[in-house]
mmCIF file of C-alpha atoms and ligand atoms in Angstrom:
data_model
loop_
_atom_site.group_PDB
_atom_site.id
_atom_site.type_symbol
_atom_site.label_atom_id
_atom_site.label_comp_id
_atom_site.label_asym_id
_atom_site.label_seq_id
_atom_site.Cartn_x
_atom_site.Cartn_y
_atom_site.Cartn_z
ATOM 1 C CA MET A 1 0.000 -0.002 0.002
ATOM 2 C CA LYS A 2 1.715 3.179 -1.188
ATOM 3 C CA LEU A 3 0.464 6.726 -1.490
ATOM 4 C CA LEU A 4 0.911 7.928 -5.050
ATOM 5 C CA GLY A 5 3.054 10.887 -4.010
ATOM 6 C CA ASP A 6 5.402 8.742 -1.920
ATOM 7 C CA TRP A 7 5.662 6.174 -4.667
ATOM 8 C CA LEU A 8 6.543 8.754 -7.339
ATOM 9 C CA ARG A 9 9.081 10.398 -5.076
ATOM 10 C CA SER A 10 10.733 7.106 -4.335
ATOM 11 C CA ASN A 11 10.828 6.236 -8.049
ATOM 12 C CA SER A 12 12.215 9.655 -8.804
ATOM 13 C CA ARG A 13 15.079 9.122 -6.377
ATOM 14 C CA LYS A 14 15.869 5.750 -7.942
ATOM 15 C CA SER A 15 15.575 6.789 -11.558
ATOM 16 C CA GLY A 16 16.819 10.371 -11.387
ATOM 17 C CA SER A 17 13.741 11.285 -13.401
ATOM 18 C CA ARG A 18 10.610 13.433 -13.276
ATOM 19 C CA ILE A 19 9.059 11.879 -16.353
ATOM 20 C CA ILE A 20 5.685 10.163 -16.490
ATOM 21 C CA LEU A 21 5.571 8.347 -19.800
ATOM 22 C CA ALA A 22 2.338 8.928 -21.734
ATOM 23 C CA ALA A 23 2.327 5.599 -23.596
ATOM 24 C CA ASP A 24 0.318 7.056 -26.473
ATOM 25 C CA VAL A 25 1.258 4.518 -29.100
ATOM 26 C CA GLY A 26 -0.426 5.011 -32.472
ATOM 27 C CA GLY A 27 -0.501 2.911 -35.627
ATOM 28 C CA PRO A 28 -2.447 -0.280 -36.287
ATOM 29 C CA LEU A 29 -4.627 -1.128 -33.304
ATOM 30 C CA GLU A 30 -3.492 -4.722 -33.091
ATOM 31 C CA SER A 31 0.194 -3.820 -32.737
ATOM 32 C CA ARG A 32 -0.181 -1.114 -30.105
ATOM 33 C CA LEU A 33 -0.102 -3.318 -27.024
ATOM 34 C CA ASP A 34 3.200 -4.966 -27.951
ATOM 35 C CA ALA A 35 4.685 -1.630 -28.940
ATOM 36 C CA ALA A 36 3.609 0.019 -25.674
ATOM 37 C CA THR A 37 4.885 -2.884 -23.585
ATOM 38 C CA SER A 38 8.280 -2.808 -25.329
ATOM 39 C CA LEU A 39 8.402 0.943 -24.893
ATOM 40 C CA VAL A 40 7.835 0.642 -21.139
ATOM 41 C CA SER A 41 10.508 -2.052 -20.933
ATOM 42 C CA ALA A 42 12.986 0.161 -22.751
ATOM 43 C CA VAL A 43 12.585 3.210 -20.506
ATOM 44 C CA ARG A 44 11.358 1.719 -17.218
ATOM 45 C CA GLU A 45 14.464 2.494 -15.202
ATOM 46 C CA ARG A 46 14.550 6.134 -16.245
ATOM 47 C CA ILE A 47 10.928 7.192 -15.668
ATOM 48 C CA VAL A 48 8.686 7.459 -12.586
ATOM 49 C CA ALA A 49 5.282 6.257 -13.866
ATOM 50 C CA VAL A 50 3.239 5.338 -16.941
ATOM 51 C CA LYS A 51 0.012 6.953 -18.090
ATOM 52 C CA VAL A 52 -2.348 5.405 -20.628
ATOM 53 C CA ASN A 53 -5.004 7.154 -22.610
ATOM 54 C CA TRP A 54 -7.601 6.258 -25.253
ATOM 55 C CA HIS A 55 -4.862 5.148 -27.669
ATOM 56 C CA LEU A 56 -4.747 1.918 -25.634
ATOM 57 C CA LEU A 57 -7.777 1.971 -23.350
ATOM 58 C CA LEU A 58 -10.235 2.127 -26.216
ATOM 59 C CA PRO A 59 -8.977 -0.693 -28.448
ATOM 60 C CA TYR A 60 -7.917 -3.014 -25.629
ATOM 61 C CA GLY A 61 -9.826 -2.175 -22.460
ATOM 62 C CA VAL A 62 -8.618 -3.129 -19.017
ATOM 63 C CA LEU A 63 -8.586 -6.892 -19.594
ATOM 64 C CA GLY A 64 -6.824 -6.608 -22.945
ATOM 65 C CA LEU A 65 -4.074 -4.472 -21.440
ATOM 66 C CA ARG A 66 -3.033 -7.127 -18.926
ATOM 67 C CA LYS A 67 0.435 -7.575 -20.426
ATOM 68 C CA LEU A 68 1.220 -3.887 -20.199
ATOM 69 C CA ILE A 69 -0.312 -3.594 -16.742
ATOM 70 C CA GLU A 70 1.851 -6.474 -15.500
ATOM 71 C CA ARG A 71 4.944 -4.954 -17.053
ATOM 72 C CA CYS A 72 4.311 -1.689 -15.192
ATOM 73 C CA ASN A 73 3.440 -3.485 -11.936
ATOM 74 C CA ASP A 74 6.592 -5.636 -12.206
ATOM 75 C CA ALA A 75 8.730 -2.595 -12.882
ATOM 76 C CA GLY A 76 7.299 -0.815 -9.812
ATOM 77 C CA LEU A 77 5.846 1.937 -11.974
ATOM 78 C CA PRO A 78 2.457 3.400 -10.977
ATOM 79 C CA LEU A 79 -0.004 3.138 -13.838
ATOM 80 C CA ILE A 80 -2.314 6.096 -14.352
ATOM 81 C CA ALA A 81 -5.525 5.937 -16.399
ATOM 82 C CA ASP A 82 -6.046 9.226 -18.172
ATOM 83 C CA MET A 83 -9.797 9.027 -18.678
ATOM 84 C CA LYS A 84 -10.581 12.575 -17.582
ATOM 85 C CA LEU A 85 -13.475 10.936 -15.803
ATOM 86 C CA ASN A 86 -16.475 13.221 -15.738
ATOM 87 C CA ASP A 87 -19.660 11.428 -14.759
ATOM 88 C CA ILE A 88 -22.064 10.813 -11.888
ATOM 89 C CA GLY A 89 -20.618 9.248 -8.759
ATOM 90 C CA ALA A 90 -21.989 5.753 -9.379
ATOM 91 C CA THR A 91 -20.461 5.581 -12.854
ATOM 92 C CA ASN A 92 -17.192 7.090 -11.671
ATOM 93 C CA VAL A 93 -16.995 4.492 -8.935
ATOM 94 C CA GLU A 94 -17.661 1.680 -11.389
ATOM 95 C CA ALA A 95 -14.819 2.877 -13.614
ATOM 96 C CA ALA A 96 -12.488 3.335 -10.656
ATOM 97 C CA GLU A 97 -13.246 -0.108 -9.275
ATOM 98 C CA THR A 98 -12.554 -1.766 -12.633
ATOM 99 C CA LEU A 99 -9.284 0.086 -13.067
ATOM 100 C CA PHE A 100 -8.084 -0.201 -9.493
ATOM 101 C CA SER A 101 -8.845 -3.875 -9.057
ATOM 102 C CA ASN A 102 -6.984 -4.651 -12.293
ATOM 103 C CA GLY A 103 -3.587 -3.127 -11.672
ATOM 104 C CA PHE A 104 -4.145 0.605 -12.212
ATOM 105 C CA ASP A 105 -2.901 2.838 -9.427
ATOM 106 C CA ALA A 106 -4.439 6.208 -10.182
ATOM 107 C CA LEU A 107 -6.833 7.946 -12.532
ATOM 108 C CA ILE A 108 -7.388 11.455 -13.812
ATOM 109 C CA ALA A 109 -10.820 13.010 -13.302
ATOM 110 C CA ASN A 110 -12.506 16.281 -14.167
ATOM 111 C CA PRO A 111 -13.520 18.416 -11.168
ATOM 112 C CA PHE A 112 -16.125 20.110 -13.340
ATOM 113 C CA VAL A 113 -18.575 17.362 -12.377
ATOM 114 C CA GLY A 114 -18.607 18.722 -8.802
ATOM 115 C CA TYR A 115 -18.336 17.082 -5.407
ATOM 116 C CA LYS A 116 -21.712 15.789 -4.265
ATOM 117 C CA GLU A 117 -22.666 12.652 -6.169
ATOM 118 C CA GLY A 118 -19.695 13.261 -8.459
ATOM 119 C CA ILE A 119 -16.115 13.388 -7.234
ATOM 120 C CA GLU A 120 -17.001 12.665 -3.594
ATOM 121 C CA ASP A 121 -17.888 9.031 -4.303
ATOM 122 C CA LEU A 122 -14.841 8.615 -6.520
ATOM 123 C CA LEU A 123 -12.492 9.935 -3.852
ATOM 124 C CA ALA A 124 -14.121 7.765 -1.190
ATOM 125 C CA LYS A 125 -13.638 4.657 -3.357
ATOM 126 C CA SER A 126 -10.042 5.538 -4.185
ATOM 127 C CA ARG A 127 -9.213 6.054 -0.503
ATOM 128 C CA VAL A 128 -10.666 2.698 0.472
ATOM 129 C CA MET A 129 -8.631 1.061 -2.291
ATOM 130 C CA HIS A 130 -5.501 3.154 -1.499
ATOM 131 C CA LYS A 131 -5.365 4.520 -5.035
ATOM 132 C CA GLY A 132 -4.766 7.989 -6.465
ATOM 133 C CA VAL A 133 -7.039 10.602 -8.007
ATOM 134 C CA ILE A 134 -5.599 13.520 -9.943
ATOM 135 C CA LEU A 135 -7.873 16.380 -10.991
ATOM 136 C CA LEU A 136 -7.674 18.412 -14.179
ATOM 137 C CA VAL A 137 -7.011 21.990 -13.199
ATOM 138 C CA TYR A 138 -5.591 23.600 -16.351
ATOM 139 C CA MET A 139 -5.095 21.792 -19.648
ATOM 140 C CA SER A 140 -2.341 22.415 -22.159
ATOM 141 C CA HIS A 141 -4.158 22.985 -25.462
ATOM 142 C CA ALA A 142 -4.921 26.471 -26.779
ATOM 143 C CA GLY A 143 -8.646 26.165 -26.112
ATOM 144 C CA ALA A 144 -8.065 25.504 -22.390
ATOM 145 C CA ARG A 145 -8.601 29.151 -21.576
ATOM 146 C CA GLU A 146 -12.135 28.991 -23.011
ATOM 147 C CA GLY A 147 -13.078 26.466 -20.337
ATOM 148 C CA TYR A 148 -10.554 26.236 -17.499
ATOM 149 C CA GLY A 149 -9.712 29.924 -17.882
ATOM 150 C CA LEU A 150 -13.325 31.099 -17.858
ATOM 151 C CA LYS A 151 -13.998 33.817 -15.284
ATOM 152 C CA VAL A 152 -16.616 32.708 -12.798
ATOM 153 C CA GLY A 153 -17.510 35.068 -9.950
ATOM 154 C CA GLY A 154 -14.548 37.239 -10.935
ATOM 155 C CA GLU A 155 -11.903 34.516 -10.853
ATOM 156 C CA PRO A 156 -10.761 31.892 -13.326
ATOM 157 C CA LEU A 157 -12.275 28.465 -13.073
ATOM 158 C CA TYR A 158 -8.844 26.827 -12.683
ATOM 159 C CA LEU A 159 -8.306 28.693 -9.430
ATOM 160 C CA GLY A 160 -11.562 27.298 -8.078
ATOM 161 C CA PHE A 161 -10.505 23.840 -9.275
ATOM 162 C CA ALA A 162 -7.155 24.227 -7.495
ATOM 163 C CA ARG A 163 -8.959 25.132 -4.257
ATOM 164 C CA LYS A 164 -11.260 22.139 -4.689
ATOM 165 C CA THR A 165 -8.252 19.882 -5.269
ATOM 166 C CA ARG A 166 -6.977 21.094 -1.940
ATOM 167 C CA SER A 167 -10.195 20.929 0.058
ATOM 168 C CA TRP A 168 -11.387 17.646 -1.464
ATOM 169 C CA GLY A 169 -8.017 16.074 -0.679
ATOM 170 C CA ALA A 170 -7.183 14.735 -4.146
ATOM 171 C CA ASP A 171 -3.643 13.485 -4.708
ATOM 172 C CA GLY A 172 -2.830 16.244 -7.113
ATOM 173 C CA ALA A 173 -3.626 18.332 -10.155
ATOM 174 C CA VAL A 174 -2.864 18.370 -13.857
ATOM 175 C CA VAL A 175 -1.633 21.806 -14.908
ATOM 176 C CA SER A 176 -0.212 22.620 -18.333
ATOM 177 C CA SER A 177 3.576 22.867 -18.516
ATOM 178 C CA LYS A 178 3.090 25.844 -20.843
ATOM 179 C CA SER A 179 1.259 28.017 -18.301
ATOM 180 C CA LEU A 180 3.994 28.910 -15.844
ATOM 181 C CA ALA A 181 2.070 31.626 -14.024
ATOM 182 C CA ILE A 182 -0.805 29.218 -13.525
ATOM 183 C CA ILE A 183 1.539 26.510 -12.219
ATOM 184 C CA ARG A 184 2.834 29.038 -9.660
ATOM 185 C CA GLU A 185 -0.681 30.099 -8.726
ATOM 186 C CA VAL A 186 -1.888 26.504 -8.323
ATOM 187 C CA ARG A 187 1.246 25.582 -6.374
ATOM 188 C CA SER A 188 0.496 28.347 -3.906
ATOM 189 C CA VAL A 189 -3.016 26.970 -3.383
ATOM 190 C CA LEU A 190 -2.262 23.243 -3.055
ATOM 191 C CA ARG A 191 -0.958 21.563 0.052
ATOM 192 C CA LYS A 192 2.693 20.820 -0.295
ATOM 193 C CA GLU A 193 2.168 17.081 -0.485
ATOM 194 C CA GLN A 194 -0.288 17.481 -3.380
ATOM 195 C CA LEU A 195 1.289 16.900 -6.753
ATOM 196 C CA ILE A 196 1.319 18.951 -9.910
ATOM 197 C CA LEU A 197 1.623 16.827 -13.039
ATOM 198 C CA SER A 198 2.308 18.819 -16.176
ATOM 199 C CA PRO A 199 1.657 17.670 -19.738
ATOM 200 C CA GLY A 200 2.528 19.596 -22.890
ATOM 201 C CA VAL A 201 6.329 19.349 -22.835
ATOM 202 C CA GLY A 202 7.984 19.090 -26.261
ATOM 203 C CA PHE A 203 5.370 18.503 -28.909
ATOM 204 C CA GLN A 204 2.909 21.002 -27.471
ATOM 205 C CA GLY A 205 5.645 23.570 -26.856
ATOM 206 C CA GLY A 206 6.129 23.345 -23.095
ATOM 207 C CA ASP A 207 9.601 23.610 -21.550
ATOM 208 C CA ALA A 208 10.564 20.969 -19.000
ATOM 209 C CA ARG A 209 12.894 23.075 -16.867
ATOM 210 C CA ASN A 210 10.587 26.058 -16.709
ATOM 211 C CA ALA A 211 7.646 23.909 -15.641
ATOM 212 C CA ILE A 212 9.624 22.286 -12.823
ATOM 213 C CA ALA A 213 11.061 25.641 -11.758
ATOM 214 C CA ALA A 214 7.518 27.042 -11.581
ATOM 215 C CA GLY A 215 6.391 24.269 -9.241
ATOM 216 C CA SER A 216 5.493 21.162 -11.245
ATOM 217 C CA ASP A 217 6.536 17.907 -9.660
ATOM 218 C CA TYR A 218 6.421 15.614 -12.674
ATOM 219 C CA LEU A 219 6.116 16.018 -16.426
ATOM 220 C CA ILE A 220 3.772 13.930 -18.548
ATOM 221 C CA VAL A 221 5.559 13.298 -21.835
ATOM 222 C CA GLY A 222 4.142 11.422 -24.810
ATOM 223 C CA ARG A 223 5.105 12.009 -28.417
ATOM 224 C CA SER A 224 8.594 13.420 -27.757
ATOM 225 C CA VAL A 225 9.455 9.973 -26.409
ATOM 226 C CA VAL A 226 6.972 7.659 -28.127
ATOM 227 C CA GLU A 227 7.757 8.918 -31.617
ATOM 228 C CA SER A 228 11.491 9.151 -31.064
ATOM 229 C CA LYS A 229 13.728 6.675 -32.900
ATOM 230 C CA ASP A 230 15.381 5.990 -29.564
ATOM 231 C CA PRO A 231 12.873 6.475 -26.719
ATOM 232 C CA LEU A 232 15.431 5.762 -23.984
ATOM 233 C CA LYS A 233 17.729 8.458 -25.379
ATOM 234 C CA ALA A 234 14.814 10.885 -25.511
ATOM 235 C CA VAL A 235 13.938 10.185 -21.866
ATOM 236 C CA GLU A 236 17.559 10.480 -20.812
ATOM 237 C CA ALA A 237 17.918 13.777 -22.637
ATOM 238 C CA LEU A 238 14.930 15.125 -20.691
ATOM 239 C CA ASN A 239 16.317 13.794 -17.425
ATOM 240 C CA ARG A 240 19.638 15.459 -18.150
ATOM 241 C CA GLU A 241 17.927 18.699 -19.094
ATOM 242 C CA LEU A 242 16.359 18.672 -15.651
ATOM 243 C CA GLY A 243 19.740 18.104 -14.089
ATOM 244 C CA ASN A 244 18.777 14.626 -12.978
ATOM 245 C CA SER A 245 21.282 12.520 -14.830
ATOM 246 C CA GLY A 246 21.831 10.478 -11.663
ATOM 247 C CA PRO A 247 19.687 9.501 -8.715
ATOM 248 C CA SER A 248 18.448 11.817 -5.952
ATOM 249 C CA PRO A 249 16.786 14.709 -7.754
ATOM 250 C CA ALA A 250 15.822 17.665 -5.653
ATOM 251 C CA VAL A 251 12.234 16.598 -5.259
ATOM 252 C CA ARG A 252 10.573 18.651 -2.563
ATOM 253 C CA GLU A 253 10.184 16.696 0.634
ATOM 254 C CA ARG A 254 6.554 16.078 1.368
ATOM 255 C CA ARG A 255 4.663 15.055 4.437
ATOM 256 C CA SER A 256 3.651 11.434 3.970
ATOM 257 C CA SER A 257 0.188 11.891 5.469
ATOM 258 C CA LEU A 258 -2.268 12.976 2.795
HETATM 259 O O1 3DU B 1 1.672 16.055 -26.106
HETATM 260 P P1 3DU B 1 2.216 14.708 -25.737
HETATM 261 O O2 3DU B 1 2.361 13.771 -26.896
HETATM 262 O O3 3DU B 1 3.451 14.802 -24.891
HETATM 263 O O4 3DU B 1 1.089 13.962 -24.824
HETATM 264 C C1 3DU B 1 0.544 14.493 -23.668
HETATM 265 C C2 3DU B 1 -0.379 13.488 -23.028
HETATM 266 O O5 3DU B 1 -1.013 14.103 -21.911
HETATM 267 C C3 3DU B 1 -1.528 12.986 -23.891
HETATM 268 O O6 3DU B 1 -1.875 11.677 -23.438
HETATM 269 C C4 3DU B 1 -2.645 13.964 -23.612
HETATM 270 O O7 3DU B 1 -3.906 13.389 -23.857
HETATM 271 C C5 3DU B 1 -2.430 14.187 -22.122
HETATM 272 N N1 3DU B 1 -2.891 15.460 -21.624
HETATM 273 C C6 3DU B 1 -2.575 16.637 -22.186
HETATM 274 O O8 3DU B 1 -1.851 16.672 -23.174
HETATM 275 C C7 3DU B 1 -3.065 17.814 -21.628
HETATM 276 C C8 3DU B 1 -3.799 17.803 -20.514
HETATM 277 O O9 3DU B 1 -4.188 18.905 -19.982
HETATM 278 C C9 3DU B 1 -4.082 16.569 -19.934
HETATM 279 C C10 3DU B 1 -3.608 15.422 -20.505
#
């Protein structure tokens, strides 16, 4: 039984990395599972976790992904389901139970659905199962400002979502690596043990060092690694860029009691 934050920190110390691999393998559906599993094997010692999205979840589903799930479990890498879950509590709980009882360690959900009969049930289930829930606070695509940046009651929605992440006690927040001021703002709202995971590095234009300097804990990286001719080299280049070419990165110490 490990808290997600503790687990990532421990992996980060071992691997000298802040990278969560987004295993977004494309191409023919039937070859994606093997490709993703090989990819994880190639980089497993130099990353902290693996995230899967519709690229794999849709064609394979939880049962079909068993090989990849086992590879991540065996490698000691937390596996995150990026479903951006956004439904009523009962449906959220059903999804969480399926994922969590089949080798997934955390999922990403949308706080937009609200607490009562929405995120509350999901968080309760994840606590009982000792699993992680990360909430979307500010996304990395250009249109994010139309939704997450919308002013409600005089303040942007993402700020409200950051406060909810704090008061609801989620494990952390997704905040775009490209929005440094927003990372800083969210960091100042969250409890120090709550994580900021930042996508958008590389392909979407985000800068790894700037995001970490602004307060991100870990970077979610997909295409810059997945589409590289040498994924391990690509991961190592990112690790080096962050000054973590060896173990013991300067990950902020966190209280272990969430
Ligand atoms: O741009 P990349 O190829 O490095 O992939 C980023 C991954 O993170 C991908 O799975 C995408 O769906 C996910 N993601 C975002 O890009 C932006 C978010 O705000 C949340 C998740």
